[in-house]
Short mmCIF file of C-alpha atoms and ligand atoms in Angstrom, two decimals:
data_model
loop_
_atom_site.label_atom_id
_atom_site.label_comp_id
_atom_site.label_asym_id
_atom_site.label_seq_id
_atom_site.Cartn_x
_atom_site.Cartn_y
_atom_site.Cartn_z
CA UNK Y 158 22.46 5.54 17.97
CA UNK Y 159 23.67 5.40 14.32
CA UNK Y 160 21.92 2.75 12.26
CA UNK Y 161 25.25 1.14 11.28
CA UNK Y 162 26.30 0.64 14.91
CA UNK Y 163 28.53 -2.46 14.92
CA UNK Y 164 26.73 -5.50 16.20
CA UNK Y 165 23.24 -4.17 15.59
CA UNK Y 166 22.58 -6.43 12.61
CA UNK Y 167 24.14 -9.42 14.37
CA UNK Y 168 22.01 -8.87 17.45
CA UNK Y 169 18.84 -8.65 15.37
CA UNK Y 170 19.71 -11.82 13.45
CA UNK Y 171 20.48 -13.70 16.67
CA UNK Y 172 17.15 -12.73 18.28
CA UNK Y 173 15.34 -13.48 15.04
CA UNK Y 174 16.67 -17.06 15.12
CA UNK Y 175 15.95 -17.50 18.82
CA UNK Y 176 12.35 -16.35 18.40
CA UNK Y 177 11.76 -18.26 15.15
CA UNK Y 178 10.84 -14.95 13.57
CA UNK Y 179 10.89 -13.55 10.09
CA UNK Y 180 11.27 -9.93 9.08
CA UNK Y 181 9.01 -8.64 6.33
CA UNK Y 182 9.74 -5.25 4.79
CA UNK Y 183 7.89 -3.11 2.28
CA UNK Y 184 9.72 -1.81 -0.80
CA UNK Y 185 9.64 1.74 0.68
CA UNK Y 186 11.59 0.88 3.84
CA UNK Y 187 15.03 2.32 4.60
CA UNK Y 188 17.87 0.54 2.77
CA UNK Y 189 19.37 -1.00 5.91
CA UNK Y 190 15.95 -2.31 6.97
CA UNK Y 191 15.32 -3.84 3.54
CA UNK Y 192 18.76 -5.42 3.68
CA UNK Y 193 18.10 -7.20 6.96
CA UNK Y 194 14.64 -8.46 5.96
CA UNK Y 195 13.88 -12.04 4.94
CA UNK Y 196 11.42 -10.83 2.38
CA UNK Y 197 10.93 -7.41 0.74
CA UNK Y 198 7.92 -6.81 -1.47
CA UNK Y 199 4.80 -4.93 -2.46
CA UNK Y 200 1.56 -5.13 -0.47
CA UNK Y 201 0.27 -8.14 -2.37
CA UNK Y 202 3.48 -10.14 -2.03
CA UNK Y 203 3.74 -9.29 1.66
CA UNK Y 204 0.15 -10.42 2.30
CA UNK Y 205 0.82 -13.68 0.47
CA UNK Y 206 4.01 -14.25 2.46
CA UNK Y 207 2.33 -13.41 5.78
CA UNK Y 208 -0.41 -15.94 4.99
CA UNK Y 209 1.94 -18.82 4.22
CA UNK Y 210 5.22 -18.33 6.07
CA UNK Y 211 6.28 -20.90 8.67
CA UNK Y 212 7.43 -19.08 11.83
CA UNK Y 213 6.25 -18.02 15.30
CA UNK Y 214 6.72 -14.27 14.90
CA UNK Y 215 6.51 -11.71 12.11
CA UNK Y 216 8.30 -8.39 12.55
CA UNK Y 217 6.58 -6.18 10.00
CA UNK Y 218 8.63 -3.25 8.73
CA UNK Y 219 5.98 -1.20 7.02
CA UNK Y 220 2.88 0.70 8.11
CA UNK Y 221 0.14 -0.42 10.46
CA UNK Y 222 -2.42 -1.66 7.91
CA UNK Y 223 0.21 -4.08 6.59
CA UNK Y 224 0.93 -5.50 10.05
CA UNK Y 225 -2.81 -5.76 10.66
CA UNK Y 226 -3.22 -7.76 7.46
CA UNK Y 227 -0.42 -10.09 8.58
CA UNK Y 228 -2.18 -10.62 11.90
CA UNK Y 229 -5.53 -11.19 10.17
CA UNK Y 230 -4.02 -13.82 7.89
CA UNK Y 231 -1.80 -15.47 10.52
CA UNK Y 232 -3.62 -15.10 13.85
CA UNK Y 233 -1.49 -17.70 15.62
CA UNK Y 234 1.70 -15.75 15.06
CA UNK Y 235 2.94 -12.82 17.08
CA UNK Y 236 2.97 -9.82 14.73
CA UNK Y 237 5.09 -6.84 15.74
CA UNK Y 238 5.12 -3.37 14.21
CA UNK Y 239 8.45 -1.85 15.34
CA UNK Y 240 7.15 1.73 15.16
CA UNK Y 241 3.75 2.05 16.77
CA UNK Y 242 2.88 5.23 14.88
CA UNK Y 243 3.96 4.11 11.43
CA UNK Y 244 0.54 4.80 9.94
CA UNK Y 245 -0.80 5.31 6.43
CA UNK Y 246 -2.77 8.58 6.33
CA UNK Y 247 -4.79 7.29 3.39
CA UNK Y 248 -6.07 4.37 5.47
CA UNK Y 249 -7.48 6.92 7.89
CA UNK Y 250 -9.50 8.68 5.18
CA UNK Y 251 -12.41 6.30 5.46
CA UNK Y 252 -14.23 5.03 8.53
CA UNK Y 253 -16.85 2.36 8.96
CA UNK Y 254 -19.34 4.68 10.55
CA UNK Y 255 -19.78 8.41 10.35
CA UNK Y 256 -19.53 11.02 13.05
CA UNK Y 257 -22.23 12.82 11.09
CA UNK Y 258 -24.95 10.19 11.14
CA UNK Y 259 -27.52 12.89 11.80
CA UNK Y 260 -27.19 13.93 8.17
CA UNK Y 261 -30.13 12.16 6.58
CA UNK Y 262 -29.64 12.97 2.93
CA UNK Y 263 -26.75 13.05 0.51
CA UNK Y 264 -25.95 15.94 -1.75
CA UNK Y 265 -26.56 15.33 -5.45
CA UNK Y 266 -24.07 12.93 -6.97
CA UNK Y 267 -21.64 14.39 -9.43
CA UNK Y 268 -22.05 13.02 -12.89
CA UNK Y 269 -20.73 11.33 -14.99
CA UNK Y 270 -19.17 8.45 -13.00
CA UNK Y 271 -16.85 7.74 -11.37
CA UNK Y 272 -18.60 9.50 -8.51
CA UNK Y 273 -16.29 10.67 -5.77
CA UNK Y 274 -17.64 10.71 -2.23
CA UNK Y 275 -16.70 13.47 0.17
CA UNK Y 276 -14.78 12.14 3.16
CA UNK Y 277 -17.27 13.30 5.79
CA UNK Y 278 -19.42 10.32 4.90
CA UNK Y 279 -18.72 6.80 6.03
CA UNK Y 280 -18.45 3.41 4.40
CA UNK Y 281 -21.86 2.52 5.83
CA UNK Y 282 -23.35 5.65 4.26
CA UNK Y 283 -22.14 4.71 0.80
CA UNK Y 284 -23.24 1.08 1.25
CA UNK Y 285 -26.70 2.28 2.26
CA UNK Y 286 -26.82 4.47 -0.83
CA UNK Y 287 -25.84 1.58 -3.13
CA UNK Y 288 -27.30 -1.57 -1.54
CA UNK Y 289 -25.98 -4.77 -3.03
CA UNK Y 290 -23.09 -3.12 -4.91
CA UNK Y 291 -19.86 -4.91 -3.94
CA UNK Y 292 -17.23 -2.97 -2.01
CA UNK Y 293 -13.58 -3.32 -3.06
CA UNK Y 294 -11.25 -2.14 -0.27
CA UNK Y 295 -7.69 -1.22 -1.16
CA UNK Y 296 -5.44 -2.95 1.39
CA UNK Y 297 -4.50 0.54 2.59
CA UNK Y 298 -7.51 0.48 4.96
CA UNK Y 299 -8.07 -0.46 8.58
CA UNK Y 300 -9.09 -4.00 9.55
CA UNK Y 301 -12.53 -2.65 10.50
CA UNK Y 302 -13.05 -1.24 7.00
CA UNK Y 303 -11.88 -4.49 5.41
CA UNK Y 304 -14.35 -6.36 7.62
CA UNK Y 305 -17.20 -4.29 6.10
CA UNK Y 306 -15.99 -4.85 2.53
CA UNK Y 307 -16.56 -7.69 0.08
CA UNK Y 308 -13.03 -8.07 -1.19
CA UNK Y 309 -9.63 -6.40 -0.92
CA UNK Y 310 -7.32 -5.31 -3.70
CA UNK Y 311 -3.82 -3.93 -4.06
CA UNK Y 312 -2.36 -1.69 -6.72
CA UNK Y 313 -1.14 -4.89 -8.42
CA UNK Y 314 -4.55 -6.50 -8.90
CA UNK Y 315 -7.29 -3.86 -8.67
CA UNK Y 316 -8.64 -4.42 -12.20
CA UNK Y 317 -8.57 -8.22 -11.85
CA UNK Y 318 -10.44 -7.93 -8.55
CA UNK Y 319 -13.10 -5.61 -10.00
CA UNK Y 320 -13.57 -7.87 -13.02
CA UNK Y 321 -14.04 -10.89 -10.76
CA UNK Y 322 -17.17 -9.40 -9.17
CA UNK Y 323 -20.76 -9.86 -10.30
CA UNK Y 324 -22.78 -6.93 -11.65
CA UNK Y 325 -21.76 -3.83 -13.53
CA UNK Y 326 -20.93 -1.48 -10.64
CA UNK Y 327 -18.42 -1.55 -7.79
CA UNK Y 328 -17.66 0.73 -4.87
CA UNK Y 329 -13.90 1.26 -4.66
CA UNK Y 330 -12.38 2.71 -1.47
CA UNK Y 331 -10.47 4.78 -0.39
CA UNK Y 332 -8.03 5.90 -3.13
CA UNK Y 333 -9.66 8.04 -5.81
CA UNK Y 334 -6.59 7.84 -8.03
CA UNK Y 335 -6.43 4.05 -7.97
CA UNK Y 336 -10.18 4.04 -8.64
CA UNK Y 337 -9.86 6.40 -11.61
CA UNK Y 338 -7.11 4.21 -12.99
CA UNK Y 339 -9.28 1.13 -12.53
CA UNK Y 340 -12.19 2.97 -14.20
CA UNK Y 341 -10.02 3.56 -17.24
CA UNK Y 342 -9.25 -0.15 -17.46
CA UNK Y 343 -12.63 -1.74 -16.81
CA UNK Y 344 -16.05 -1.48 -18.41
CA UNK Y 345 -17.74 -1.61 -14.99
CA UNK Y 346 -18.80 1.63 -13.30
CA UNK Y 347 -16.48 2.49 -10.41
CA UNK Y 348 -17.96 4.47 -7.51
CA UNK Y 349 -14.93 6.07 -5.90
CA UNK Y 350 -14.03 7.52 -2.52
CA UNK Y 351 -12.18 10.82 -2.09
CA UNK Y 352 -9.06 9.43 -0.42
CA UNK Y 353 -5.52 9.78 -1.69
CA UNK Y 354 -1.86 9.32 -0.79
CA UNK Y 355 -0.31 12.73 -0.26
CA UNK Y 356 3.09 11.48 -1.45
CA UNK Y 357 1.79 10.34 -4.85
CA UNK Y 358 -0.89 13.03 -5.20
CA UNK Y 359 1.78 15.74 -5.36
CA UNK Y 360 3.08 14.50 -8.75
CA UNK Y 361 1.79 16.54 -11.70
CA UNK Y 362 1.98 16.15 -15.49
CA UNK Y 363 4.60 18.94 -15.38
CA UNK Y 364 6.89 16.56 -13.48
CA UNK Y 365 6.51 14.06 -16.32
CA UNK Y 366 7.19 16.74 -18.97
CA UNK Y 367 10.27 17.87 -17.06
CA UNK Y 368 11.55 14.29 -16.73
CA UNK Y 369 11.04 13.68 -20.46
CA UNK Y 370 13.05 16.82 -21.20
CA UNK Y 371 15.88 15.89 -18.83
CA UNK Y 372 15.96 12.13 -19.56
CA UNK Y 373 14.82 11.72 -23.16
CA UNK Y 374 15.96 8.08 -23.31
CA UNK Y 375 14.27 6.95 -20.10
CA UNK Y 376 10.99 5.10 -19.61
CA UNK Y 377 8.72 6.68 -17.01
CA UNK Y 378 7.06 4.37 -14.49
CA UNK Y 379 4.25 5.60 -12.24
CA UNK Y 380 2.36 4.10 -9.31
CA UNK Y 381 -1.46 4.00 -9.63
CA UNK Y 382 -1.76 6.19 -6.53
CA UNK Y 383 -0.66 9.09 -8.78
CA UNK Y 384 -3.29 11.30 -10.42
CA UNK Y 385 -4.90 9.98 -13.60
CA UNK Y 386 -3.40 12.77 -15.77
CA UNK Y 387 0.04 11.70 -14.52
CA UNK Y 388 -0.67 8.02 -15.17
CA UNK Y 389 -1.87 8.79 -18.68
CA UNK Y 390 1.39 10.60 -19.39
CA UNK Y 391 3.63 7.79 -18.02
CA UNK Y 392 5.01 4.84 -20.02
CA UNK Y 393 4.16 2.13 -17.51
CA UNK Y 394 1.74 2.09 -14.56
CA UNK Y 395 2.17 -0.59 -11.94
CA UNK Y 396 2.72 -1.50 -8.28
CA UNK Y 397 6.13 -1.19 -6.64
CA UNK Y 398 7.10 -4.80 -7.37
CA UNK Y 399 5.58 -4.44 -10.84
CA UNK Y 400 8.16 -1.68 -11.40
CA UNK Y 401 10.94 -4.04 -10.35
CA UNK Y 402 9.75 -6.66 -12.83
CA UNK Y 403 9.29 -4.11 -15.61
CA UNK Y 404 12.74 -2.56 -15.11
CA UNK Y 405 14.54 -5.90 -15.14
CA UNK Y 406 12.69 -7.32 -18.16
CA UNK Y 407 12.76 -4.13 -20.29
CA UNK Y 408 15.55 -3.61 -22.82
CA UNK Y 409 15.64 0.05 -21.81
CA UNK Y 410 18.65 1.17 -19.77
CA UNK Y 411 17.13 4.22 -18.07
CA UNK Y 412 14.01 4.66 -15.96
CA UNK Y 413 12.28 7.48 -14.15
CA UNK Y 414 10.65 6.17 -10.99
CA UNK Y 415 7.26 7.64 -10.13
CA UNK Y 416 6.82 6.32 -6.63
CA UNK Y 417 8.28 6.60 -3.13
CA UNK Y 418 12.07 6.78 -3.39
CA UNK Y 419 12.65 3.76 -1.14
CA UNK Y 420 12.05 1.60 -4.21
CA UNK Y 421 15.23 3.01 -5.78
CA UNK Y 422 17.32 0.77 -3.50
CA UNK Y 423 16.06 -2.51 -4.94
CA UNK Y 424 15.88 -1.13 -8.48
CA UNK Y 425 19.58 -0.19 -8.37
CA UNK Y 426 20.67 -3.30 -6.48
CA UNK Y 427 18.88 -5.70 -8.80
CA UNK Y 428 19.78 -3.86 -12.02
CA UNK Y 429 23.33 -2.54 -11.54
CA UNK Y 430 23.80 -1.96 -15.25
CA UNK Y 431 20.75 0.35 -15.51
CA UNK Y 432 20.11 3.95 -14.42
CA UNK Y 433 17.20 5.04 -12.22
CA UNK Y 434 16.07 8.59 -11.46
CA UNK Y 435 13.33 9.64 -9.04
CA UNK Y 436 10.43 11.47 -10.70
CA UNK Y 437 10.47 13.86 -7.71
CA UNK Y 438 13.02 13.97 -4.92
CA UNK Y 439 10.34 14.69 -2.35
CA UNK Y 440 8.43 11.43 -2.81
CA UNK Y 441 9.31 10.27 0.69
CA UNK Y 442 6.74 8.62 2.95
CA UNK Y 443 7.64 9.72 6.50
CA UNK Y 444 5.67 6.84 7.97
CA UNK Y 445 7.55 4.24 5.97
CA UNK Y 446 10.82 5.82 7.07
CA UNK Y 447 10.03 5.64 10.79
CA UNK Y 448 11.30 2.08 11.12
CA UNK Y 449 15.04 1.83 11.77
CA UNK Y 450 17.38 -1.01 12.71
CA UNK Y 451 17.15 0.31 16.28
CA UNK Y 452 13.38 -0.02 16.31
CA UNK Y 453 13.63 -3.51 14.85
CA UNK Y 454 16.06 -4.50 17.60
CA UNK Y 455 13.77 -2.97 20.24
CA UNK Y 456 10.85 -4.92 18.76
CA UNK Y 457 12.76 -8.17 19.34
CA UNK Y 458 13.95 -7.22 22.79
CA UNK Y 459 10.76 -5.65 24.15
CA UNK Y 460 8.05 -7.23 22.01
CA UNK Y 461 7.05 -3.83 20.61
CA UNK Y 462 4.41 -3.29 19.27
CA UNK Y 463 2.07 -6.27 19.08
CA UNK Y 464 -0.69 -6.00 16.50
CA UNK Y 465 -3.76 -8.14 17.15
CA UNK Y 466 -7.14 -7.77 15.50
CA UNK Y 467 -10.18 -8.83 17.58
CA UNK Y 468 -11.86 -11.97 16.25
CA UNK Y 469 -15.18 -10.31 15.39
CA UNK Y 470 -13.28 -7.99 13.03
CA UNK Y 471 -10.59 -10.45 11.95
CA UNK Y 472 -12.94 -13.12 10.57
CA UNK Y 473 -14.84 -10.87 8.11
CA UNK Y 474 -11.65 -8.95 7.26
CA UNK Y 475 -9.91 -12.26 6.50
CA UNK Y 476 -12.77 -13.21 4.20
CA UNK Y 477 -12.14 -10.06 2.14
CA UNK Y 478 -8.37 -10.68 2.05
CA UNK Y 479 -8.78 -14.38 1.23
CA UNK Y 480 -11.11 -13.59 -1.66
CA UNK Y 481 -8.43 -11.30 -3.07
CA UNK Y 482 -5.63 -13.84 -2.56
CA UNK Y 483 -7.73 -16.53 -4.25
CA UNK Y 484 -8.24 -14.60 -7.46
CA UNK Y 485 -5.02 -12.63 -7.73
P1 LIG C 662 2.44 -1.34 -3.39
O1 LIG C 662 1.40 -2.35 -3.05
O2 LIG C 662 2.52 -1.04 -4.85
O3 LIG C 662 3.77 -1.75 -2.85
O4 LIG C 662 2.04 0.06 -2.72
C1 LIG C 662 1.82 0.21 -1.36
C2 LIG C 662 1.72 1.62 -0.99
O5 LIG C 662 1.50 1.98 0.14
C3 LIG C 662 1.93 2.59 -2.03
O6 LIG C 662 1.97 3.87 -1.51
FE1 LIG C 663 0.27 5.39 2.70
FE2 LIG C 663 1.23 6.85 0.70
FE3 LIG C 663 2.87 6.08 2.63
FE4 LIG C 663 1.89 4.30 0.86
S1 LIG C 663 3.28 6.01 0.43
S2 LIG C 663 2.04 4.05 3.06
S3 LIG C 663 -0.19 5.12 0.54
S4 LIG C 663 1.12 7.45 2.82
#
């Protein structure tokens, strides 16, 4: 079924009204999905909206950790994730407990900080190694991992979150690149995990050099999930919605966009007089692209796929999200 099938949008909007629903979409969603959403934003904005919006149902066009956060923050609402297997691989790079608990000792820690933990260990392992050191969980984590963490952060507020915590060390999970970026911007010691986003990790400083050669007048924006050597070579480092704000307030007319290409849609729509170029054409998150207008319609018709976090996980996970929302 083509996504522009006549009547598809109308049918979705009719069911949305009937069910007192709202559609939230991440900035990386397909154009037609963004265009039908009530609100499109970055992870922080979507969490804020999910926590405060007045409706009975949220259809979350994004990946599963985002729908989980919506359910954690708004437990009385039905939260639907139209594509059941729209997952974030990075969120699966850390688990609460380890399959290798029999391992009693850790290898020597690399020095100097930030230390990066190998993924075969668990969150509980690292907490046991650093008792009392607060854990900052990127929102790209499961509800269970959030529940074991002190506070959440997004790419928009990681430094602010770290600075809000007592003591001079923090454990930052799971994105090593976000952690390295935070380390560069805080005087606290950041103990990092070895997770990463494979879409952003593929960008290299050569891509930046090439873009500078091809677009000498353009400003280069990069998402903090990119490697530190890439971020250091960019002109502006920020979240997806931070890029939207930067592009519209800057006097520059040309921008190279160092994040998933779904953001290009809003950048071009909101700044028709400016030019935007992807830093790499292959920055496409297959999980973000799973959701289509057809799957949104099916979600409304068949209630697919409800996301509900059990109370014993939801309550501590909400504490970590609330702490972030309070300071950010
Ligand atoms: P933002 O919070 O910047 O929108 O990023 C979310 C994400 O998944 C980036 O890959
Ligand atoms: Fe996860 Fe990367 Fe996709 Fe974002 S772009 S949802 S971090 S895989």
